[in-house]
Coordinates of C-alpha atoms in Angstrom, one line a residue:
Chain A
M1 CA 98.0 83.9 67.7
L2 CA 100.5 85.9 65.6
T3 CA 98.1 88.7 65.2
Y4 CA 97.3 88.6 68.8
T5 CA 101.2 88.9 69.8
L6 CA 101.4 91.6 67.3
R7 CA 98.5 93.6 68.5
R8 CA 99.7 93.1 72.4
L9 CA 103.1 94.4 71.0
L10 CA 101.6 97.4 69.6
T11 CA 99.6 98.2 72.6
A12 CA 102.7 97.8 74.8
V13 CA 104.5 100.6 73.1
P14 CA 102.0 103.5 74.3
T15 CA 101.8 101.8 77.7
L16 CA 105.7 101.9 78.2
I17 CA 105.9 105.5 76.7
F18 CA 103.1 106.5 79.2
I19 CA 105.0 104.4 82.2
S20 CA 108.1 106.4 81.4
F21 CA 106.4 109.6 81.4
V22 CA 104.6 108.8 84.8
I23 CA 108.2 107.9 86.1
F24 CA 109.6 111.1 84.8
L25 CA 106.9 113.2 86.2
L26 CA 107.3 111.6 89.5
L27 CA 111.1 112.3 89.5
E28 CA 110.4 115.8 88.3
L29 CA 108.0 116.8 90.9
A30 CA 110.2 115.9 93.8
P31 CA 111.6 118.8 95.7
G32 CA 115.4 117.4 95.8
D33 CA 118.0 119.3 94.1
P34 CA 120.8 116.8 92.5
L35 CA 123.5 119.3 93.2
A36 CA 122.3 119.7 97.2
D37 CA 125.3 117.5 98.2
Q38 CA 128.0 119.6 96.7
P39 CA 130.0 121.9 98.9
L40 CA 128.4 125.3 99.8
T41 CA 131.8 126.9 99.0
I42 CA 131.2 126.5 95.0
P43 CA 130.6 130.1 93.4
A44 CA 127.3 130.7 91.8
E45 CA 128.4 130.8 88.4
V46 CA 130.4 127.4 88.6
R47 CA 127.1 125.9 90.0
E48 CA 125.2 127.4 87.1
R49 CA 127.9 125.6 84.7
M50 CA 127.4 122.2 86.6
R51 CA 123.8 122.5 86.1
T52 CA 124.3 123.1 82.3
A53 CA 126.8 120.3 82.0
M54 CA 124.3 117.9 83.7
G55 CA 121.6 119.2 81.2
L56 CA 119.4 120.5 84.1
D57 CA 118.8 124.1 82.6
A58 CA 116.6 122.8 79.7
P59 CA 112.9 122.6 80.2
A60 CA 111.5 119.5 81.2
H61 CA 109.8 118.4 78.1
V62 CA 113.3 118.7 76.4
R63 CA 115.0 116.6 78.9
Y64 CA 112.2 114.1 78.7
W65 CA 112.6 113.8 74.9
K66 CA 116.1 113.7 75.1
W67 CA 116.1 110.9 77.7
L68 CA 113.6 108.8 75.5
V69 CA 115.7 109.3 72.5
Q70 CA 118.8 108.3 74.2
F71 CA 117.0 105.1 75.6
V72 CA 115.4 104.0 72.5
W73 CA 117.5 105.0 69.8
I74 CA 121.1 105.5 71.1
E75 CA 121.4 103.0 73.5
P76 CA 120.3 100.1 71.4
Q77 CA 122.9 101.4 68.8
V78 CA 125.7 101.1 71.4
I79 CA 124.6 97.4 71.9
L80 CA 124.9 96.7 68.3
D81 CA 128.2 98.4 68.2
G82 CA 129.5 96.1 70.9
W83 CA 128.2 93.1 69.3
L84 CA 129.2 93.8 65.5
G85 CA 132.0 96.2 66.2
T86 CA 130.3 98.7 64.0
G87 CA 130.6 102.6 65.0
L88 CA 126.8 103.6 65.0
A89 CA 126.6 105.3 68.1
A90 CA 130.2 106.9 68.1
G91 CA 130.1 110.6 69.4
E92 CA 126.4 110.2 70.5
E93 CA 125.5 111.5 73.9
R94 CA 124.5 108.5 76.1
I95 CA 122.4 108.2 79.3
L96 CA 125.0 109.5 82.1
S97 CA 124.5 108.5 85.6
W98 CA 125.4 111.6 87.8
Q99 CA 126.9 109.9 90.7
F100 CA 129.3 107.4 88.7
R101 CA 129.8 110.1 85.7
A102 CA 129.5 107.0 83.4
P103 CA 126.8 105.8 80.9
V104 CA 123.9 104.1 82.9
F105 CA 123.9 101.2 80.9
D106 CA 127.5 100.5 81.3
I107 CA 127.0 100.2 85.0
I108 CA 123.6 98.1 84.6
W109 CA 125.7 95.6 82.6
Q110 CA 128.3 95.2 85.1
R111 CA 125.6 94.7 87.8
I112 CA 123.6 92.2 86.0
P113 CA 125.8 89.0 86.5
Q114 CA 125.5 89.4 90.3
T115 CA 121.8 89.6 90.3
L116 CA 121.4 86.9 87.6
N117 CA 123.8 84.4 89.7
V118 CA 121.9 84.9 92.9
V119 CA 118.5 85.7 92.1
G120 CA 118.2 83.7 89.1
I121 CA 119.5 80.5 90.5
A122 CA 117.3 81.2 93.6
Y123 CA 114.1 81.3 91.3
L124 CA 115.3 78.1 89.5
V125 CA 115.9 76.4 92.8
G126 CA 112.6 77.5 94.1
V127 CA 110.6 76.3 91.2
G128 CA 112.5 73.0 91.4
I129 CA 111.5 72.6 95.0
A130 CA 107.8 74.0 94.5
L131 CA 106.8 71.6 91.6
P132 CA 107.4 68.4 93.4
I133 CA 105.9 69.5 96.7
G134 CA 103.0 70.8 95.0
I135 CA 102.3 67.5 93.3
V136 CA 102.7 65.3 96.3
S137 CA 100.6 67.8 98.4
A138 CA 97.7 67.6 95.9
Y139 CA 97.9 63.9 95.2
R140 CA 97.9 63.2 98.8
Q141 CA 95.7 65.7 100.1
Y142 CA 95.1 66.0 103.8
S143 CA 98.1 63.5 104.6
W144 CA 100.7 64.6 107.0
F145 CA 102.8 65.6 103.8
D146 CA 100.1 67.8 102.8
Q147 CA 99.7 69.3 106.2
I148 CA 103.3 69.9 106.6
G149 CA 103.8 71.3 103.2
T150 CA 100.9 73.8 103.3
F151 CA 102.0 75.0 106.7
V152 CA 105.5 75.5 105.6
S153 CA 104.5 77.2 102.5
M154 CA 102.1 79.5 104.4
V155 CA 105.0 80.4 106.7
G156 CA 107.5 80.8 103.7
F157 CA 105.0 83.1 102.1
S158 CA 104.3 85.1 105.4
V159 CA 107.7 85.7 106.8
P160 CA 109.4 88.4 104.9
T161 CA 112.7 87.9 103.2
F162 CA 114.4 90.5 105.2
F163 CA 113.8 88.6 108.4
T164 CA 114.6 85.2 107.1
G165 CA 117.9 86.7 105.5
V166 CA 118.7 88.3 108.8
L167 CA 117.9 84.9 110.8
F168 CA 120.0 82.8 108.5
I169 CA 123.0 85.5 109.1
V170 CA 122.2 84.7 112.9
I171 CA 122.4 81.3 112.8
F172 CA 124.7 80.3 109.9
S173 CA 127.2 83.1 110.1
V174 CA 127.3 84.5 113.5
K175 CA 126.5 81.3 115.7
L176 CA 127.8 78.5 113.5
G177 CA 130.0 80.3 111.4
W178 CA 129.6 78.3 108.5
F179 CA 128.8 80.9 105.7
P180 CA 129.9 84.4 105.2
S181 CA 127.3 87.0 105.9
I182 CA 128.5 89.2 103.0
Y183 CA 128.5 88.5 99.5
D184 CA 132.0 89.1 97.9
T185 CA 131.6 90.4 94.6
T186 CA 135.2 90.6 93.6
L187 CA 135.7 86.9 94.1
R188 CA 136.9 85.4 90.8
V189 CA 136.1 81.6 90.3
T190 CA 139.6 80.3 89.1
D191 CA 139.9 76.9 90.9
W192 CA 138.2 74.6 93.0
S193 CA 138.8 76.4 96.2
S194 CA 137.4 79.5 94.9
F195 CA 134.3 77.8 93.3
L196 CA 133.9 76.3 97.0
R197 CA 134.0 79.9 98.4
Q198 CA 131.7 81.3 95.7
V199 CA 129.0 78.5 96.5
S200 CA 129.2 78.7 100.1
Q201 CA 128.7 82.5 100.0
M202 CA 125.7 81.9 97.7
I203 CA 123.9 79.5 99.7
M204 CA 122.3 81.8 102.2
P205 CA 121.0 84.6 99.8
V206 CA 119.8 81.7 97.2
A207 CA 118.2 79.9 100.1
V208 CA 116.2 82.6 101.4
L209 CA 114.8 83.6 98.1
A210 CA 114.2 80.1 97.1
L211 CA 112.0 79.4 100.1
Y212 CA 110.1 82.4 99.4
N213 CA 109.5 81.6 95.6
A214 CA 108.9 78.0 96.5
A215 CA 106.3 78.9 98.8
Q216 CA 104.1 80.9 96.6
I217 CA 104.5 78.5 93.6
S218 CA 104.0 75.4 95.7
R219 CA 100.6 76.9 96.6
F220 CA 99.7 77.4 93.0
M221 CA 101.0 74.0 92.0
R222 CA 98.9 72.3 94.6
S223 CA 95.5 74.2 93.9
S224 CA 95.9 73.6 90.2
M225 CA 96.7 69.9 90.5
L226 CA 93.7 69.6 93.0
D227 CA 91.4 71.2 90.2
N228 CA 92.6 68.6 87.7
L229 CA 92.6 65.6 89.9
N230 CA 88.7 65.3 90.0
Q231 CA 88.3 65.8 86.4
D232 CA 86.4 63.5 84.1
Y233 CA 89.5 62.8 81.8
V234 CA 91.4 61.5 84.9
R235 CA 88.8 58.9 85.7
T236 CA 88.8 57.8 82.0
A237 CA 92.3 57.4 81.7
R238 CA 92.1 55.4 85.2
A239 CA 89.1 53.4 83.7
K240 CA 91.0 52.3 80.7
G241 CA 93.8 50.9 82.9
M242 CA 96.6 53.2 82.9
A243 CA 99.3 53.2 85.1
E244 CA 98.8 55.4 88.2
G245 CA 102.1 57.0 87.5
T246 CA 101.3 57.8 83.9
V247 CA 97.8 59.3 84.8
V248 CA 99.2 61.5 87.5
L249 CA 102.6 62.5 86.0
V250 CA 101.5 62.8 82.4
H251 CA 97.8 63.5 82.1
V252 CA 97.2 65.4 85.1
L253 CA 100.6 67.1 85.6
R254 CA 100.5 68.5 82.1
N255 CA 97.3 70.1 82.3
S256 CA 97.9 71.5 85.7
L257 CA 101.3 73.0 84.7
I258 CA 99.5 75.3 82.2
P259 CA 98.6 78.0 84.9
V260 CA 101.6 77.3 86.9
V261 CA 103.8 78.1 84.1
T262 CA 102.3 81.5 83.6
V263 CA 102.7 82.1 87.1
I264 CA 106.4 81.3 87.0
A265 CA 106.7 83.5 83.7
L266 CA 104.9 86.4 85.6
G267 CA 107.6 85.9 88.5
V268 CA 110.6 86.6 86.4
P269 CA 110.6 90.2 86.4
T270 CA 110.7 90.1 90.4
I271 CA 114.2 88.3 89.8
F272 CA 115.2 91.8 89.1
A273 CA 113.1 94.1 90.8
G274 CA 112.1 92.2 93.8
A275 CA 115.2 90.8 95.0
I276 CA 115.9 94.5 96.5
I277 CA 115.7 93.6 100.0
T278 CA 117.7 90.3 99.5
E279 CA 120.5 91.9 98.0
Q280 CA 120.7 94.6 100.8
V281 CA 120.6 92.0 103.4
F282 CA 123.5 90.2 101.8
K283 CA 125.4 93.1 100.5
V284 CA 125.1 91.9 96.8
N285 CA 126.0 94.5 94.5
G286 CA 123.1 93.8 91.9
L287 CA 120.6 95.9 90.4
G288 CA 118.2 96.3 93.3
Q289 CA 121.3 97.6 95.3
L290 CA 122.3 99.8 92.4
L291 CA 118.6 101.3 92.4
I292 CA 118.7 101.9 96.4
T293 CA 122.0 103.6 96.1
A294 CA 120.9 105.7 93.1
I295 CA 117.8 106.8 95.1
Q296 CA 119.8 107.8 98.0
A297 CA 122.3 109.9 95.9
N298 CA 119.5 111.5 94.2
D299 CA 120.9 110.3 90.8
L300 CA 117.9 111.0 88.7
P301 CA 119.1 109.5 85.3
M302 CA 119.9 106.0 87.0
V303 CA 116.7 105.8 88.7
Q304 CA 114.6 106.7 85.8
T305 CA 116.4 104.4 83.5
L306 CA 116.4 101.4 86.2
A307 CA 112.6 101.9 87.0
F308 CA 111.7 101.9 83.3
V309 CA 113.7 98.7 82.5
F310 CA 111.9 97.0 85.4
A311 CA 108.5 98.2 84.0
G312 CA 109.7 97.0 80.4
L313 CA 110.4 93.5 82.0
I314 CA 107.1 93.3 83.7
I315 CA 105.3 94.3 80.4
T316 CA 107.4 91.7 78.3
F317 CA 107.0 88.8 80.7
N318 CA 103.0 89.6 81.0
L319 CA 103.0 89.2 77.3
V320 CA 105.1 86.2 77.4
A321 CA 102.9 84.7 80.0
D322 CA 99.9 85.2 77.9
V323 CA 101.3 83.8 74.6
I324 CA 102.4 80.7 76.7
Y325 CA 99.1 80.1 77.9
G326 CA 97.8 80.5 74.5
I327 CA 100.2 78.0 73.2
L328 CA 99.8 75.3 75.9
D329 CA 96.2 75.5 76.4
P330 CA 94.4 74.7 73.3
R331 CA 90.9 76.0 74.8
I332 CA 92.4 79.6 74.9
R333 CA 92.0 81.4 71.4
Y334 CA 92.6 85.0 71.7
D335 CA 91.7 85.9 68.2
Chain B
M1 CA 49.7 70.3 94.1
T2 CA 48.2 72.8 96.6
E3 CA 48.5 70.1 99.4
L4 CA 52.2 69.6 99.0
A5 CA 53.1 73.1 99.1
P6 CA 53.2 73.7 102.9
A7 CA 55.3 70.6 103.6
P8 CA 58.9 72.4 102.9
S9 CA 58.2 75.6 104.7
A10 CA 57.1 73.5 107.7
A11 CA 60.2 71.9 107.6
V12 CA 62.3 75.3 107.2
A13 CA 60.3 76.7 110.3
A14 CA 61.3 73.7 112.4
R15 CA 64.9 75.0 112.2
A16 CA 65.7 77.9 114.3
P17 CA 66.2 80.9 112.1
R18 CA 70.0 81.8 111.5
S19 CA 71.5 84.8 110.1
Q20 CA 73.9 84.6 107.4
W21 CA 76.8 85.8 109.6
R22 CA 76.1 83.0 112.1
D23 CA 76.6 80.5 109.3
V24 CA 79.9 82.3 108.2
W25 CA 81.3 81.9 111.9
D26 CA 80.3 78.2 112.1
Q27 CA 82.1 77.4 109.0
F28 CA 85.1 79.6 110.1
R29 CA 85.3 77.7 113.4
T30 CA 86.1 74.8 111.5
H31 CA 89.2 76.0 110.0
R32 CA 91.8 75.2 112.7
G33 CA 94.4 77.5 111.1
A34 CA 92.0 80.5 111.1
L35 CA 91.1 80.1 114.6
F36 CA 94.6 79.9 115.7
G37 CA 95.4 83.0 113.5
L38 CA 92.5 84.9 115.1
L39 CA 93.8 84.0 118.4
V40 CA 97.4 85.2 117.6
F41 CA 96.2 88.4 115.9
G42 CA 94.1 89.1 119.1
A43 CA 97.0 88.6 121.2
I44 CA 99.2 91.0 119.3
V45 CA 96.5 93.5 119.0
L46 CA 95.9 93.4 123.0
F47 CA 99.6 93.5 123.4
T48 CA 99.8 96.9 121.3
V49 CA 97.2 98.5 122.5
I50 CA 96.5 97.5 126.3
G51 CA 100.3 96.8 126.7
P52 CA 101.4 100.3 127.1
S53 CA 99.1 101.2 129.9
L54 CA 100.2 98.0 131.7
W55 CA 104.0 98.3 131.0
T56 CA 104.6 102.1 131.8
L57 CA 108.3 102.5 130.7
D58 CA 108.5 105.1 128.1
P59 CA 109.7 103.8 125.1
K60 CA 111.8 107.0 124.3
F61 CA 113.3 107.1 127.7
I62 CA 117.1 107.1 127.5
A63 CA 118.7 105.2 130.3
I64 CA 122.3 105.5 129.0
R65 CA 123.8 103.6 131.8
A66 CA 121.4 100.7 131.4
R67 CA 122.3 100.1 127.7
D68 CA 122.7 96.8 125.7
L69 CA 121.1 94.7 128.5
G70 CA 120.2 91.2 127.7
M71 CA 116.8 89.6 128.7
G72 CA 115.9 90.0 132.3
A73 CA 113.2 90.8 134.9
D74 CA 113.6 94.5 134.4
H75 CA 113.7 94.5 130.7
P76 CA 112.1 91.3 129.5
F77 CA 113.5 91.9 125.9
G78 CA 116.6 93.8 127.1
T79 CA 117.6 97.3 126.1
D80 CA 119.0 98.9 123.0
Q81 CA 122.3 101.0 122.5
L82 CA 120.8 104.0 124.1
G83 CA 119.1 102.1 127.1
R84 CA 115.7 102.3 125.8
D85 CA 113.4 99.3 126.9
I86 CA 112.9 97.2 123.8
F87 CA 109.7 95.7 125.3
A88 CA 108.2 98.9 125.4
R89 CA 109.6 99.9 122.0
M90 CA 108.0 96.7 120.6
M91 CA 104.3 97.7 121.8
A92 CA 105.1 101.3 120.5
G93 CA 106.2 100.0 117.1
G94 CA 103.5 97.4 117.0
R95 CA 100.8 100.2 117.2
V96 CA 102.5 102.1 114.2
S97 CA 102.9 99.1 112.3
L98 CA 99.3 97.9 112.8
A99 CA 97.8 101.2 112.3
V100 CA 99.8 101.6 108.9
G101 CA 98.7 98.3 108.0
L102 CA 94.9 99.0 108.7
T103 CA 94.9 102.7 107.1
A104 CA 96.7 101.5 104.0
M105 CA 94.4 98.6 103.5
T106 CA 91.5 100.8 104.1
L107 CA 92.6 103.1 101.7
S108 CA 93.2 100.5 99.0
I109 CA 90.1 98.7 99.6
C110 CA 88.2 101.9 99.2
L111 CA 90.1 102.8 96.1
G112 CA 90.0 99.4 94.7
T113 CA 86.3 98.8 95.4
L114 CA 85.6 102.2 93.9
I115 CA 87.1 101.5 90.6
G116 CA 86.1 98.0 90.5
V117 CA 82.4 98.6 91.0
V118 CA 82.3 101.9 88.6
A119 CA 84.3 99.8 86.0
G120 CA 82.0 96.9 86.2
Y121 CA 78.6 98.8 86.6
F122 CA 79.1 101.7 83.9
R123 CA 80.1 99.9 80.6
R124 CA 81.6 103.4 79.2
L125 CA 84.4 103.7 82.0
E126 CA 85.3 100.1 81.8
G127 CA 87.7 100.4 79.3
P128 CA 89.7 103.1 80.5
L129 CA 89.5 102.3 84.2
M130 CA 90.8 98.7 83.2
R131 CA 93.4 100.1 81.2
L132 CA 94.5 102.1 84.4
T133 CA 94.5 99.0 86.2
D134 CA 96.7 97.1 83.9
L135 CA 99.2 100.1 83.7
F136 CA 99.5 100.3 87.4
L137 CA 100.2 96.6 87.6
A138 CA 102.8 97.2 85.0
L139 CA 104.8 99.4 87.5
P140 CA 107.5 98.3 89.3
L141 CA 106.0 98.8 92.7
L142 CA 108.7 98.6 95.1
P143 CA 111.2 100.9 93.3
L144 CA 108.4 103.3 92.8
L145 CA 107.6 103.2 96.3
L146 CA 111.0 103.8 97.2
V147 CA 111.4 106.8 95.2
M148 CA 108.4 108.1 96.5
V149 CA 109.3 108.0 100.1
M150 CA 112.7 109.3 99.3
L151 CA 111.5 112.3 97.3
F152 CA 108.4 113.4 99.3
R153 CA 109.7 112.8 103.0
E154 CA 111.3 116.0 103.5
S155 CA 108.6 118.2 102.2
L156 CA 105.7 116.3 103.8
A157 CA 107.6 116.0 107.1
R158 CA 108.0 120.0 106.9
R159 CA 104.4 120.4 106.5
F160 CA 102.8 118.0 108.9
G161 CA 105.7 117.4 111.3
P162 CA 107.9 114.3 111.1
E163 CA 105.7 111.8 112.4
T164 CA 102.5 112.6 110.9
G165 CA 104.0 113.4 107.5
I166 CA 105.9 110.2 107.1
F167 CA 102.7 108.4 108.3
L168 CA 100.6 110.0 105.7
L169 CA 103.3 109.4 103.0
I170 CA 103.8 105.7 103.7
V171 CA 99.8 105.1 104.2
V172 CA 99.0 107.0 100.8
A173 CA 102.2 105.3 98.8
I174 CA 101.0 102.0 100.1
G175 CA 97.1 102.5 99.5
I176 CA 97.5 103.8 95.9
T177 CA 99.9 101.0 94.9
S178 CA 97.9 98.0 96.1
W179 CA 94.3 98.6 95.1
M180 CA 94.6 96.7 91.5
Q181 CA 93.8 93.1 92.8
T182 CA 90.7 94.5 94.6
A183 CA 89.6 96.5 91.6
R184 CA 90.0 93.3 89.3
I185 CA 88.2 91.0 91.7
V186 CA 85.3 93.3 92.3
R187 CA 84.9 94.2 88.7
G188 CA 84.4 90.4 87.9
E189 CA 82.0 90.1 90.5
V190 CA 79.9 93.0 89.5
L191 CA 80.0 92.0 86.0
A192 CA 78.6 88.7 86.9
L193 CA 76.0 90.2 89.3
K194 CA 74.6 92.6 86.7
E195 CA 73.0 89.9 84.7
R196 CA 71.1 88.5 87.5
E197 CA 67.4 88.5 88.1
F198 CA 67.2 90.9 91.1
V199 CA 69.3 93.4 89.3
L200 CA 66.9 93.5 86.6
A201 CA 63.9 93.6 88.9
A202 CA 65.4 96.7 90.8
R203 CA 66.2 98.3 87.6
S204 CA 62.7 97.7 86.1
I205 CA 61.2 99.4 89.3
G206 CA 63.5 102.4 88.4
T207 CA 66.2 102.4 91.1
P208 CA 68.6 104.9 90.4
P209 CA 72.3 103.7 89.6
R210 CA 73.4 105.0 93.2
R211 CA 70.7 103.2 95.3
M212 CA 71.5 100.5 92.9
I213 CA 75.2 100.2 93.8
L214 CA 74.7 100.7 97.5
R215 CA 71.8 98.7 98.2
H216 CA 72.0 95.7 95.6
I217 CA 75.7 95.4 94.5
L218 CA 77.7 96.1 97.4
P219 CA 76.3 93.8 99.8
N220 CA 76.6 91.0 97.3
V221 CA 80.7 91.7 96.5
L222 CA 81.2 92.1 100.3
S223 CA 82.9 88.6 100.7
P224 CA 85.6 89.0 98.2
I225 CA 86.3 92.6 99.4
L226 CA 86.6 91.1 102.9
V227 CA 89.1 88.4 102.0
S228 CA 91.2 90.8 99.9
A229 CA 91.2 93.4 103.0
T230 CA 92.2 90.6 105.2
L231 CA 95.3 89.8 102.8
G232 CA 95.7 93.6 102.3
I233 CA 97.0 94.0 106.0
A234 CA 99.4 91.6 105.6
T235 CA 100.6 93.0 102.3
A236 CA 100.6 96.5 103.9
I237 CA 102.4 95.7 107.0
I238 CA 105.2 93.6 105.2
T239 CA 105.6 96.7 102.8
E240 CA 106.1 99.2 105.4
S241 CA 108.5 96.9 107.4
A242 CA 110.3 96.5 104.1
L243 CA 110.5 100.4 103.7
S244 CA 111.8 100.9 107.1
F245 CA 114.2 98.1 106.8
L246 CA 115.7 99.6 103.6
G247 CA 116.1 102.8 105.9
L248 CA 113.5 104.9 103.9
G249 CA 110.7 104.4 106.3
F250 CA 109.9 105.9 109.8
P251 CA 112.5 108.1 111.5
P252 CA 114.4 106.2 114.2
D253 CA 112.9 108.1 117.4
F254 CA 109.4 106.7 115.9
P255 CA 109.9 103.1 116.1
T256 CA 107.9 100.5 114.0
W257 CA 108.8 96.7 113.9
G258 CA 110.5 97.1 110.5
R259 CA 112.6 100.1 111.9
L260 CA 113.5 98.0 115.0
L261 CA 114.5 95.2 113.0
F262 CA 116.6 97.5 110.7
D263 CA 118.2 99.1 113.8
G264 CA 119.1 95.8 115.2
V265 CA 121.0 94.4 112.3
D266 CA 123.9 96.6 113.2
Y267 CA 123.9 94.9 116.6
L268 CA 123.6 91.3 115.1
Q269 CA 126.9 90.3 116.6
Q270 CA 126.3 91.2 120.2
D271 CA 122.7 90.6 120.7
P272 CA 120.8 88.8 118.0
E273 CA 117.5 89.0 120.2
R274 CA 117.2 92.6 119.0
V275 CA 116.5 91.3 115.5
I276 CA 114.6 88.3 116.4
W277 CA 111.9 89.9 118.4
P278 CA 110.6 92.5 115.9
G279 CA 111.1 89.8 113.0
V280 CA 109.0 87.3 114.9
F281 CA 106.3 89.8 115.7
I282 CA 106.0 90.9 112.0
S283 CA 106.1 87.2 110.9
L284 CA 103.3 86.2 113.3
T285 CA 101.2 89.0 112.5
V286 CA 101.4 88.4 108.8
L287 CA 101.1 84.7 109.3
S288 CA 97.9 84.9 111.4
V289 CA 96.4 87.3 109.2
N290 CA 97.0 85.3 106.1
F291 CA 95.3 82.3 107.9
I292 CA 92.5 84.4 109.0
G293 CA 92.0 85.3 105.1
D294 CA 92.1 81.4 104.2
G295 CA 89.6 80.7 106.6
L296 CA 87.4 83.7 105.7
R297 CA 87.7 82.8 102.0
D298 CA 86.3 79.3 102.8
A299 CA 83.7 80.5 105.2
L300 CA 82.3 83.2 102.9
D301 CA 82.0 80.6 99.9
P302 CA 78.5 79.3 100.1
R303 CA 79.6 76.4 97.9
I304 CA 81.9 75.2 100.6
R305 CA 80.0 76.3 103.7
G306 CA 77.8 73.8 105.4
R307 CA 79.9 70.8 104.1

């Protein structure tokens, strides 16, 4: 298992480097000029100096190498400095965002709490709803609960989040006026009333995303339970007189959770990247919204870094899912 | 022994000969959701294809005096802030959305099948092609799609005109970022098929690889391809509407359902119907396509069929 993990980690490195290169090339091929939105009155030599200051005059491979070094060598040092109070990266040049004129990672750290708050909680809620629904649906296959459950999950899976989000706003903010339609990030939770306001502004985005995640995961849970319910070991467990609850909730559930856990792990990167639309609908200024504004502002270092962070998350959680699968299921042997 | 032999063949002959697709259809009919999906999807296709010749209002005609009307006899879905008829715009938008969905799906299925078959059939290419697939699966797709659309929109619009350019861009972008699942499924099927006796027989009489793939392998992997094609339409439509919804899709005078929804969000307070109609149409299309895919999966699976 350990050698397998190590081997996967080692192959992940060239993959990540290749991905970063692809992203860089894509941005490089693009015809947009990062100085295009500057006023035309700027004299040519000043414009030239601005390009130099942004590092744009260097050839492409030099810029790529510089970005890579800053990402894998300097930024981790900055993080260490923050934790330990050392001065490893003092005076080193960090990845700078063109639109904010500030280090990219400082802005990312500012945005992560909003994303984790809304999208992370939505994922947890979604998983929490999906598992019981999937279990009951499978156990009572073709009952009315199962029929409704599968239909609702099909609907939740098919209706795009930008429509559910807008629909929720129409119903609960415009018509009923229960919840605010815009997520207020400046709200600080200091006392009970501000906590209530925080909860009320989180309900809608969390509900939208949780519905979508729950629809997907409950389908997996149901089919995985169905696969296991007809196995021989279930009959054996019943035959030796175990209580029905123990059979279903211990024997079957444990075995059917194995593939579901990997699906849940594979979904974690979407917490960060996939919620772009929901963040846009409810104006949550998290990572997804940061990416959209960076794309619109032609802020290439920010786009490059964010896209690479997302790719890194996907690869990490693919690895995590495979390792969990190997640990949970003794039939899987990677070596 | 010799006397027993004719008995089973007589029993087979007693039943009328049935084609495989007849069996598939019989199984498909038993899936209520799939039938309903087929009905709804057919109705939506008719609405967008035949609709404009029955409802002759021009979706781009601006009647500024008749702006922001609610639902009524003249304009069943009302009009927008420029007085354009939303019913006609829904038809025009549906055409584009469905066209994008179908073309992007075709592209991604062709790519996925090609890569899957080649990777499954030629052992030497399997490693590199599957690494490529894994690599694509590790890319953050929605962000990359956004970047691609944002960066190449201008230059393509200049070369092919604003409408064709953006159509090409979105179809190609969706197509080349959604072939991986198909490739994986097809490769798995091809790997299993390669070990079967009929492939061995075909190879032993000297069938060249090209004919081998076209005559023996491809027809046998058709069912998983069909299922993923159906589901591919749904994902392509959702992706296109998501791009349009983020303001990075089609230009405003070239409506798609996603774009109409995006435009409607600004008028959420005054008339929420403007958001609801496109949303309902997108959701119904995707839902019906997903149900069709579900039914097709059951119908094409010979282990389930006939039970």
